[in-house]
CSV table of C-alpha atoms in Angstrom, one decimal:
chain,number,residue,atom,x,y,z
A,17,UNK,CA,87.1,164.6,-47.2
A,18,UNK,CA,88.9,166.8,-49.3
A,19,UNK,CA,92.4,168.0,-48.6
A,20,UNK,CA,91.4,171.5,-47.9
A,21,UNK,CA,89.9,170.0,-44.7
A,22,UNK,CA,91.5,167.4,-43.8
A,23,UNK,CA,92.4,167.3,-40.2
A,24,UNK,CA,96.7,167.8,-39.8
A,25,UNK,CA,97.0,165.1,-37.2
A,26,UNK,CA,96.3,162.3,-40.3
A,27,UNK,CA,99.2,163.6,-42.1
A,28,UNK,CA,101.8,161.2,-41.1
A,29,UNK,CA,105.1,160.9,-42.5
A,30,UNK,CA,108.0,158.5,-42.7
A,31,UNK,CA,110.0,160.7,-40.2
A,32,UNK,CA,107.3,160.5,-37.9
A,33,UNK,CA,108.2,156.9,-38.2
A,34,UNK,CA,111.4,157.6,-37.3
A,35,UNK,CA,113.0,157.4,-40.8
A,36,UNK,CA,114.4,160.9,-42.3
A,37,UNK,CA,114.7,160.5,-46.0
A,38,UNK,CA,116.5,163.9,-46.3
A,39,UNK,CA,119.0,163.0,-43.7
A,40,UNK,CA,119.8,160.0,-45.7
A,41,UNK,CA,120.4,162.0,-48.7
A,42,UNK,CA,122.6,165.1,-46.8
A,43,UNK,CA,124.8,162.1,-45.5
A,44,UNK,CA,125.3,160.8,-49.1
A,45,UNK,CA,126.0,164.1,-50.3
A,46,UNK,CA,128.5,165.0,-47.8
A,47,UNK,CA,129.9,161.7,-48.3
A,48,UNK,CA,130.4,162.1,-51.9
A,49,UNK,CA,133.8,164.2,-51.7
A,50,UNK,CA,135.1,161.7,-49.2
A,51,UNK,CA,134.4,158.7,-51.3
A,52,UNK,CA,135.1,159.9,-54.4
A,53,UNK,CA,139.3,159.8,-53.2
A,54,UNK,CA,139.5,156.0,-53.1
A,55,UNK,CA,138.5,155.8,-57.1
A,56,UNK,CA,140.5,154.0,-59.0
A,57,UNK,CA,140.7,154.7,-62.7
A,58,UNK,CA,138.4,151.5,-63.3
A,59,UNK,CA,135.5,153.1,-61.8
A,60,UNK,CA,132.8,154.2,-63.9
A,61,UNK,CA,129.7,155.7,-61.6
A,62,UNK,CA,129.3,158.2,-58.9
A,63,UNK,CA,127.8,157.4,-55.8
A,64,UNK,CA,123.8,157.3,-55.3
A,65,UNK,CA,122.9,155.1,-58.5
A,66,UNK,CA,121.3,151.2,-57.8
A,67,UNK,CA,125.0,149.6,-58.7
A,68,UNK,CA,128.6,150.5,-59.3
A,69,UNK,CA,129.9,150.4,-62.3
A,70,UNK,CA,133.4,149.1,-62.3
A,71,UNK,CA,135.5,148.5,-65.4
A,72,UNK,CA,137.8,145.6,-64.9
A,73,UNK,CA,140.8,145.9,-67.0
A,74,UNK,CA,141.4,142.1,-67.9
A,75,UNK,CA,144.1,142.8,-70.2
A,76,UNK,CA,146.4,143.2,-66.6
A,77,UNK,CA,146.0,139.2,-66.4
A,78,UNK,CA,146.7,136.3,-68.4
A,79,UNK,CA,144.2,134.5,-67.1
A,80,UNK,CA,141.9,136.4,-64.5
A,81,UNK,CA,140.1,134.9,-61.2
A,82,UNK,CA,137.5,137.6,-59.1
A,83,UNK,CA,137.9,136.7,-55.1
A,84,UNK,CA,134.9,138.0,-53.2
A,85,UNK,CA,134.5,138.5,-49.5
A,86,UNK,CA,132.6,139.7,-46.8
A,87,UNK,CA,132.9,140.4,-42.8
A,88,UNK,CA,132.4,142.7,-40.2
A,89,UNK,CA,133.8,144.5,-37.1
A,90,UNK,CA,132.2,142.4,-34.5
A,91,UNK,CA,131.9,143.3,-30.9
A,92,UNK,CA,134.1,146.0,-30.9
A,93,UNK,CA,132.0,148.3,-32.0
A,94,UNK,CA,130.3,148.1,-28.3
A,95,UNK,CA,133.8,149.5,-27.2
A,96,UNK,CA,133.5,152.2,-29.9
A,97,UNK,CA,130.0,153.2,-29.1
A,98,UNK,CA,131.4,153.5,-25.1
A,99,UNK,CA,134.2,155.9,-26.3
A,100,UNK,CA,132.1,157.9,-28.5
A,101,UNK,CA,134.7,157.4,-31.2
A,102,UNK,CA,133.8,156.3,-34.5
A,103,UNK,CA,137.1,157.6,-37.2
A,104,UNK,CA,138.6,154.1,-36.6
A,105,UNK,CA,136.2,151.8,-36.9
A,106,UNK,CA,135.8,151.9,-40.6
A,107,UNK,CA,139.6,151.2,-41.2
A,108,UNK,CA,138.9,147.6,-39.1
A,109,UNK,CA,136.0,146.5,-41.5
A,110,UNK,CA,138.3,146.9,-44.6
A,111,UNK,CA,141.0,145.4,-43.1
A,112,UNK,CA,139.1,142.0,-42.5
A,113,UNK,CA,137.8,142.0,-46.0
A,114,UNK,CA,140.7,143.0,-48.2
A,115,UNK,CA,143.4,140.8,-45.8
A,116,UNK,CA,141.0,138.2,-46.9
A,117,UNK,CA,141.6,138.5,-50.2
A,118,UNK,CA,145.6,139.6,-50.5
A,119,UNK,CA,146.5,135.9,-48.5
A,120,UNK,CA,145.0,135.0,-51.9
A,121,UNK,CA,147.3,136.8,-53.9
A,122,UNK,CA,144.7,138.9,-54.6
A,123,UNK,CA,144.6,142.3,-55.4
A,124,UNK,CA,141.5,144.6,-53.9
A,125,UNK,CA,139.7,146.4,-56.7
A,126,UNK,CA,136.8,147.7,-54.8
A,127,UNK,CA,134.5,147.7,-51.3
A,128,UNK,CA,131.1,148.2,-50.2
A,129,UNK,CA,129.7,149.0,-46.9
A,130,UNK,CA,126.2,148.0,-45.4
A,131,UNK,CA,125.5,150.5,-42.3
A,132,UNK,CA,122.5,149.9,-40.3
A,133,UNK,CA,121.0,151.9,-37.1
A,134,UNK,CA,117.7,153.4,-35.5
A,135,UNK,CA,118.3,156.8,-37.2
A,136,UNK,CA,121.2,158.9,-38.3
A,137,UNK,CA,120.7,161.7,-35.6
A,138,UNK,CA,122.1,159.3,-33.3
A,139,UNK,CA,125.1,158.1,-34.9
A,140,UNK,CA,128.4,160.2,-36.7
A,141,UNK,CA,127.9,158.5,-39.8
A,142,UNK,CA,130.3,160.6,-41.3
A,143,UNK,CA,133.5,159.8,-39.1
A,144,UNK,CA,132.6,156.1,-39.9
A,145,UNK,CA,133.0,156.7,-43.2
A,146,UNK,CA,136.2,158.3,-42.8
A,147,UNK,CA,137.6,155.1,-41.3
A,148,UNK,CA,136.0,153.1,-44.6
A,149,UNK,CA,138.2,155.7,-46.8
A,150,UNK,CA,141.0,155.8,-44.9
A,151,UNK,CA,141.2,151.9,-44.9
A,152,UNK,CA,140.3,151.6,-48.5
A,153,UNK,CA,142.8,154.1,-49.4
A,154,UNK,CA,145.6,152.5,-47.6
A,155,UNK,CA,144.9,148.8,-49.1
A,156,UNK,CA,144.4,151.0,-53.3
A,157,UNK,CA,141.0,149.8,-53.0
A,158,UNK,CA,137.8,152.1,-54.4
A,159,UNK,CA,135.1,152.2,-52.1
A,160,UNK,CA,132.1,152.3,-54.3
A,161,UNK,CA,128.9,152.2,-52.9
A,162,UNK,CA,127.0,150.6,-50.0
A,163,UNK,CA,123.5,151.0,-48.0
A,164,UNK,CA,122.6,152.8,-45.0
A,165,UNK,CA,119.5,151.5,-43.5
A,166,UNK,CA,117.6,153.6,-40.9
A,167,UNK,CA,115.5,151.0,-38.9
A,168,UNK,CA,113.8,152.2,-36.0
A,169,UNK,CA,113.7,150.0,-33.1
A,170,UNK,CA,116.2,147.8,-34.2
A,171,UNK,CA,119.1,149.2,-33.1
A,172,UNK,CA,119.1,151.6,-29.4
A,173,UNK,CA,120.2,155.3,-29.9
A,174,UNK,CA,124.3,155.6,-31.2
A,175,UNK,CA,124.4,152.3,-32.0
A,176,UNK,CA,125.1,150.8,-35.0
A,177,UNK,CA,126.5,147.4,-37.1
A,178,UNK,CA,128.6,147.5,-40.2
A,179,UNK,CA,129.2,145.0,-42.7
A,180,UNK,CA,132.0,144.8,-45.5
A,181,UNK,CA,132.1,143.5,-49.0
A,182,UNK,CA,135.8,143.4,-51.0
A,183,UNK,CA,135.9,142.3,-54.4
A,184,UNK,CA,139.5,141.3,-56.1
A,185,UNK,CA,141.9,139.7,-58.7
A,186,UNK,CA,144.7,137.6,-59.2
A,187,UNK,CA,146.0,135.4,-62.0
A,188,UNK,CA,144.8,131.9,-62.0
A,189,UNK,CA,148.5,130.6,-61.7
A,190,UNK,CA,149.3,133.2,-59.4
A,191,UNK,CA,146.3,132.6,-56.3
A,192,UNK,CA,148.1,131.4,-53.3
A,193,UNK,CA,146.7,127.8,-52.2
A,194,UNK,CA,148.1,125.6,-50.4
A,195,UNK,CA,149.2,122.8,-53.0
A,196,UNK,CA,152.8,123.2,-52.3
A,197,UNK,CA,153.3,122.9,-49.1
A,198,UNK,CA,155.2,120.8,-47.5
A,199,UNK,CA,156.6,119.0,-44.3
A,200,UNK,CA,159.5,121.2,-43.4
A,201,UNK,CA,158.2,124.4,-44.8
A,202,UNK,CA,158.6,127.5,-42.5
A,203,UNK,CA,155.8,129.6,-40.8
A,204,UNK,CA,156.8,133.2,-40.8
A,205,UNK,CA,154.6,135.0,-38.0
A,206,UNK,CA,153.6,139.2,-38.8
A,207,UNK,CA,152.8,141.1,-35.8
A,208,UNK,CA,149.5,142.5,-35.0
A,209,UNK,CA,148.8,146.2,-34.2
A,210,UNK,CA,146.5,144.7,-31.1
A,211,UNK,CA,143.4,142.6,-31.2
A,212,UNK,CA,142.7,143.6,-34.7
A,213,UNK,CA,138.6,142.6,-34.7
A,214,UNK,CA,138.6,139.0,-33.2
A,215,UNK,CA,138.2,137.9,-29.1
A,216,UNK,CA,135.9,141.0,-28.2
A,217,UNK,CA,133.4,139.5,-26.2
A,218,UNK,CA,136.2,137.9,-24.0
A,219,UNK,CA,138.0,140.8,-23.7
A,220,UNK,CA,135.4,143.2,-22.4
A,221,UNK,CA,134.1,140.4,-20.2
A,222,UNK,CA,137.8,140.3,-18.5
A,223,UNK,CA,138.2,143.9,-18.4
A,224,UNK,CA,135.2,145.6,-18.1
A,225,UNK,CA,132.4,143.6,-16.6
A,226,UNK,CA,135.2,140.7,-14.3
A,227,UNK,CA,137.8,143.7,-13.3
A,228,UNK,CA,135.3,146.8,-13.8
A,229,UNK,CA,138.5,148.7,-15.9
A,230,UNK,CA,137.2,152.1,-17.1
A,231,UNK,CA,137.7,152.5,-20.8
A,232,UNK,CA,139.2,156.4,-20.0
A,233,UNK,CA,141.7,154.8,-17.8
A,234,UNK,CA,146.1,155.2,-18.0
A,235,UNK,CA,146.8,151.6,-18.4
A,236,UNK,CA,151.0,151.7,-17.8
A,237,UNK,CA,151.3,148.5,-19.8
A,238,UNK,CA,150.0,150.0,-22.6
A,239,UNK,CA,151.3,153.8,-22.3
A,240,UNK,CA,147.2,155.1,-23.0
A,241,UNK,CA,144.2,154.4,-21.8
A,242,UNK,CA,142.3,151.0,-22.1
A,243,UNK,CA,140.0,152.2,-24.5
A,244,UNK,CA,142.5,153.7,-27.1
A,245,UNK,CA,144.1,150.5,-26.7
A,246,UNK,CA,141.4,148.5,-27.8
A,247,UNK,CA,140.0,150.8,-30.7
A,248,UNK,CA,144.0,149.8,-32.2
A,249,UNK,CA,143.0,149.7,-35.8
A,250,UNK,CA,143.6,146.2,-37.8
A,251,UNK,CA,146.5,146.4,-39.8
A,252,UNK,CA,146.3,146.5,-43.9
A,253,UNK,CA,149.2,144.0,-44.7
A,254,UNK,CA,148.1,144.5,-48.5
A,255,UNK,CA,151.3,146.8,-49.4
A,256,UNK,CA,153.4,144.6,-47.5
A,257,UNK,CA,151.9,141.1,-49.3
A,258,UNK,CA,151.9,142.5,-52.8
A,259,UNK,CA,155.4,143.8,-52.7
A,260,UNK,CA,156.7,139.6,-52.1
A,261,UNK,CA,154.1,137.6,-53.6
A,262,UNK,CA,155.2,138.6,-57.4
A,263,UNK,CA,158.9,137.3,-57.0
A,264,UNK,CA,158.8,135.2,-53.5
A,265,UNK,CA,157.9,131.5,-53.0
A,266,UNK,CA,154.9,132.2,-51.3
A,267,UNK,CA,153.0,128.9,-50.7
A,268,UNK,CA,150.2,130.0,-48.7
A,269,UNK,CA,149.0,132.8,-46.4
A,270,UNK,CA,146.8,132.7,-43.3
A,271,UNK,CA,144.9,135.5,-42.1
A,272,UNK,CA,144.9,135.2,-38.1
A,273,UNK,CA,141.5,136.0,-37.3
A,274,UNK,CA,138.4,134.5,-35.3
A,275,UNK,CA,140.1,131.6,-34.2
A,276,UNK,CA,143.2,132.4,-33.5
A,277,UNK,CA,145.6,130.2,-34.5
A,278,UNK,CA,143.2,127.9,-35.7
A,279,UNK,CA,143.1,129.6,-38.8
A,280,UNK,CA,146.3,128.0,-39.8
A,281,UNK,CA,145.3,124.5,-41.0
A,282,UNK,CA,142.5,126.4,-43.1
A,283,UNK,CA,145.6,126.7,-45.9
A,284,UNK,CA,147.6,123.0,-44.6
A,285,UNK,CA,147.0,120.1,-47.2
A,286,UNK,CA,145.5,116.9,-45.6
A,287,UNK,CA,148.1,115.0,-43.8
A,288,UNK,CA,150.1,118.5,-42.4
A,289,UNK,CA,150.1,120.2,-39.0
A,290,UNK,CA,151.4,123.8,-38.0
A,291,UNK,CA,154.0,123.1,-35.2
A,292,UNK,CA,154.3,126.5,-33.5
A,293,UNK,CA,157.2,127.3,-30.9
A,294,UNK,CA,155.6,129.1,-27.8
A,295,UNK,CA,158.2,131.9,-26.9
A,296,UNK,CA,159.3,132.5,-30.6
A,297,UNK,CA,157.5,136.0,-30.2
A,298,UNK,CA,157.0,138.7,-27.2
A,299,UNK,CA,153.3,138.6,-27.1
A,300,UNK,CA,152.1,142.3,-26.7
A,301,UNK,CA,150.9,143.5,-23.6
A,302,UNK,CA,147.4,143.8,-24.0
A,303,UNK,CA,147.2,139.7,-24.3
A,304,UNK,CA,149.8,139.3,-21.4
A,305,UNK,CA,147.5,141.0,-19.1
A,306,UNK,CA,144.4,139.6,-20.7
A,307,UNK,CA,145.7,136.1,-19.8
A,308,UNK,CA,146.2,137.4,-16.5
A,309,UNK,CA,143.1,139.0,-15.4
A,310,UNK,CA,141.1,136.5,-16.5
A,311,UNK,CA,143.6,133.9,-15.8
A,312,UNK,CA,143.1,132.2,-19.3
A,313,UNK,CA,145.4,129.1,-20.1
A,314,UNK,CA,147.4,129.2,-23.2
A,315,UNK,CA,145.6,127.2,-25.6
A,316,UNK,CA,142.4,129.4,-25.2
A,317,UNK,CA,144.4,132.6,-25.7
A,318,UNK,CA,145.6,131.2,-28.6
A,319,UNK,CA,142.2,129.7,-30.2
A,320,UNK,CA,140.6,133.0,-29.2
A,321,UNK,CA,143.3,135.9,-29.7
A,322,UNK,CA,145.6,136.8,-32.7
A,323,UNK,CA,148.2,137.1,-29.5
A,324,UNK,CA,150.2,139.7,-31.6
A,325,UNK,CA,150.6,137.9,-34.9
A,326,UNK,CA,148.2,138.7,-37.7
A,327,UNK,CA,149.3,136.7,-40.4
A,328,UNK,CA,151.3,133.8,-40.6
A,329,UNK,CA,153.2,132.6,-44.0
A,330,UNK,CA,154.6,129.6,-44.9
A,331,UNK,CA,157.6,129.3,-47.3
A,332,UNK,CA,160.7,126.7,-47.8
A,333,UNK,CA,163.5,127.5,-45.8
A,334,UNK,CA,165.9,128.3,-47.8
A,335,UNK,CA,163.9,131.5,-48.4
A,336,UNK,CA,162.8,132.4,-45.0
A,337,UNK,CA,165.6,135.0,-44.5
A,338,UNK,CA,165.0,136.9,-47.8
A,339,UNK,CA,160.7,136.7,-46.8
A,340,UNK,CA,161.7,138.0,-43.7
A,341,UNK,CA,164.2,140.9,-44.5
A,342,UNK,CA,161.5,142.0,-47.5
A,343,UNK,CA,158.7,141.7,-44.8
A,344,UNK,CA,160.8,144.3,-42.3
A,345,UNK,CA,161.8,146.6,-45.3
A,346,UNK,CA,157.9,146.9,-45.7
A,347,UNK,CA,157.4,148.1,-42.6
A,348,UNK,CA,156.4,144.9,-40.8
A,349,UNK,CA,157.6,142.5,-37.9
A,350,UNK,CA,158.4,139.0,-39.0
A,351,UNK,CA,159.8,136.3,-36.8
A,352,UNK,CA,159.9,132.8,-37.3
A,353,UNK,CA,157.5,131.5,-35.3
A,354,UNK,CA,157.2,127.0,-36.4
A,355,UNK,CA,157.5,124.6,-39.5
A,356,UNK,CA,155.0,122.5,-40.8
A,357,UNK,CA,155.0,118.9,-39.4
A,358,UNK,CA,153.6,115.3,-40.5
A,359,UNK,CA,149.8,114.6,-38.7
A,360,UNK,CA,150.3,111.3,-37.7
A,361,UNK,CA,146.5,110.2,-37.8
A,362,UNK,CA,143.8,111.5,-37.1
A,363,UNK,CA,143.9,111.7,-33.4
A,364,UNK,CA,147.4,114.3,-33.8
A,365,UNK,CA,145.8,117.7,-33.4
A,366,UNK,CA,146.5,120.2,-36.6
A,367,UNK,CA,147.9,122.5,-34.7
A,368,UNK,CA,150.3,122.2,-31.5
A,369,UNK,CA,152.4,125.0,-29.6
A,370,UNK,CA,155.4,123.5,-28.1
């Protein structure tokens, strides 16, 4: 049959498949402009090609080591899709990439970003990747490139899951490890901005489905509503890590996420524990009335919940004052929150609040 004749009703598309190939490509184009502000000077392509290119100026290192990661928002997004609010969300997946890689000592050269959903009509694709700028400008990191995938039926209308990929550097005799710690040495806490990206699925369980809280409601512990409350951005400690790591003893660096603080032995040498004194910080009062409501004991909120400290540091003693005073004069909270203790055996957990 020729085409002349060919009935209309055969004609089908990839839209009518739900996928809009032009939408896709008005989305990169607006997104262009937007993007285009995190370059750094190493950055060699526009975006749209099949790969960045990135020029990695070597001759800044004496000895140069790339740090790679990768994560994702997590659960929260359920609470962002409830709220209808989507400028935020972006700044939380760079966060738990490039946080990953400056407890390193690493500094964040560049992102990508891997958004998936049943179609672009039914998400603001745009105000997520304002978040993605936003965060990527804040930690001096270029966002260059990613993929959006359209997948009908995988994903119900405005919803949507994002994925992050950082890439770094640091000088081989500069990466932060944990070789020189040492019973004695001092864990310096840094306060969260909320529940950063960890704990979600506990925390809508308590508040929404246990207590039936409305996201739109006045919470008076927190001075907003629950929902602005829990769509708190994670914070970027990049600035604040880069400006002590140079000239500070430094002698390892864990990021508190899923986990809580469980995170902490990840950067203790064999025969260490973290020794952390409950009370040594106010903990915020989104987890004091999470433990409430859903009357969790202490050592779950603290395996599951940042419980206001996002980082934790460890340093000899003797410099804890000047870590801490640098910390504050970048803008961050510090306290001193435990020291790092002998395991005696097996059996001694690696991490104890007292």
């Amino acid at each position: 049959m020729s085409d002349s004749t060919e009935s209309p009703r055969l004609r089908t598309t990839y839209r009518d498949a739900g996928v809009d190939i032009d939408a896709g490509d008005r989305f990169v184009q607006d997104i262009k402009p937007l993007v285009k502000g995190t370059h750094r000077p190493e950055v060699m392509s526009g975006l749209g090609g099949f790969g960045a290119l990135f020029r990695f100026n070597a001759s800044k290192y004496e000895n140069p080591v790339l740090v790679s990661t990768t994560d994702g928002v997590g659960t929260k997004l359920k609470v962002a899709f409830a709220m209808d609010k989507h400028d935020t969300i972006g700044i939380d997946l760079v966060a738990m990439n490039v946080n990953d890689l400056i407890v390193q000592g690493a500094e964040p050269l560049f992102f990508l970003d891997y958004l998936a959903c049943g179609s672009l009509k039914t998400i603001q694709p745009v105000k997520i990747v304002e978040g993605i700028v936003a965060g990527c400008k804040e930690a001096n990191c270029a966002l260059v490139g990613g993929e959006t995938a359209e997948m009908p039926g995988m994903y119900t209308d405005g919803e949507y899951d994002l994925a992050g990929f950082a890439v770094g550097a640091v000088d081989r005799d500069r990466i932060i490890d944990h070789s020189q710690v040492k019973k004695g040495h001092v864990l310096i806490g840094v306060s969260s901005s909320g529940l950063h990206s960890n704990g979600y699925s506990l925390a809508r369980k308590v508040f929404l489905q246990d207590h039936g809280l409305q996201l739109d409601k006045r919470v008076d512990e927190f001075g907003r509503t629950l929902g602005e409350q829990l769509l708190e951005p994670t914070r970027i400690y990049v600035r604040a890590l880069q400006s002590i790591v140079k000239d500070l003893p430094i002698h390892a660096v864990a990021h508190i996420t899923g986990g809580g603080i469980e995170n902490i032995p990840r950067v203790l040498p064999a025969g260490t524990r973290a020794v952390i004194q409950h009370g040594s910080w106010e903990w915020p009062p989104v987890f004091q009335l999470l433990q409430k409501l859903g009357r969790i004991d202490r050592a779950e909120m603290y395996r599951t919940f940042n419980c206001g400290i996002g980082l934790v540091i460890i340093v000899p003693e003797i410099d804890v004052e000047t870590v801490v005073s640098r910390l504050r004069g970048a803008g961050e909270t510090a306290f001193v929150i435990g020291r790092v203790e002998e395991q005696k055996g097996d059996a001694d957990p690696r991490v104890a609040v007292v």
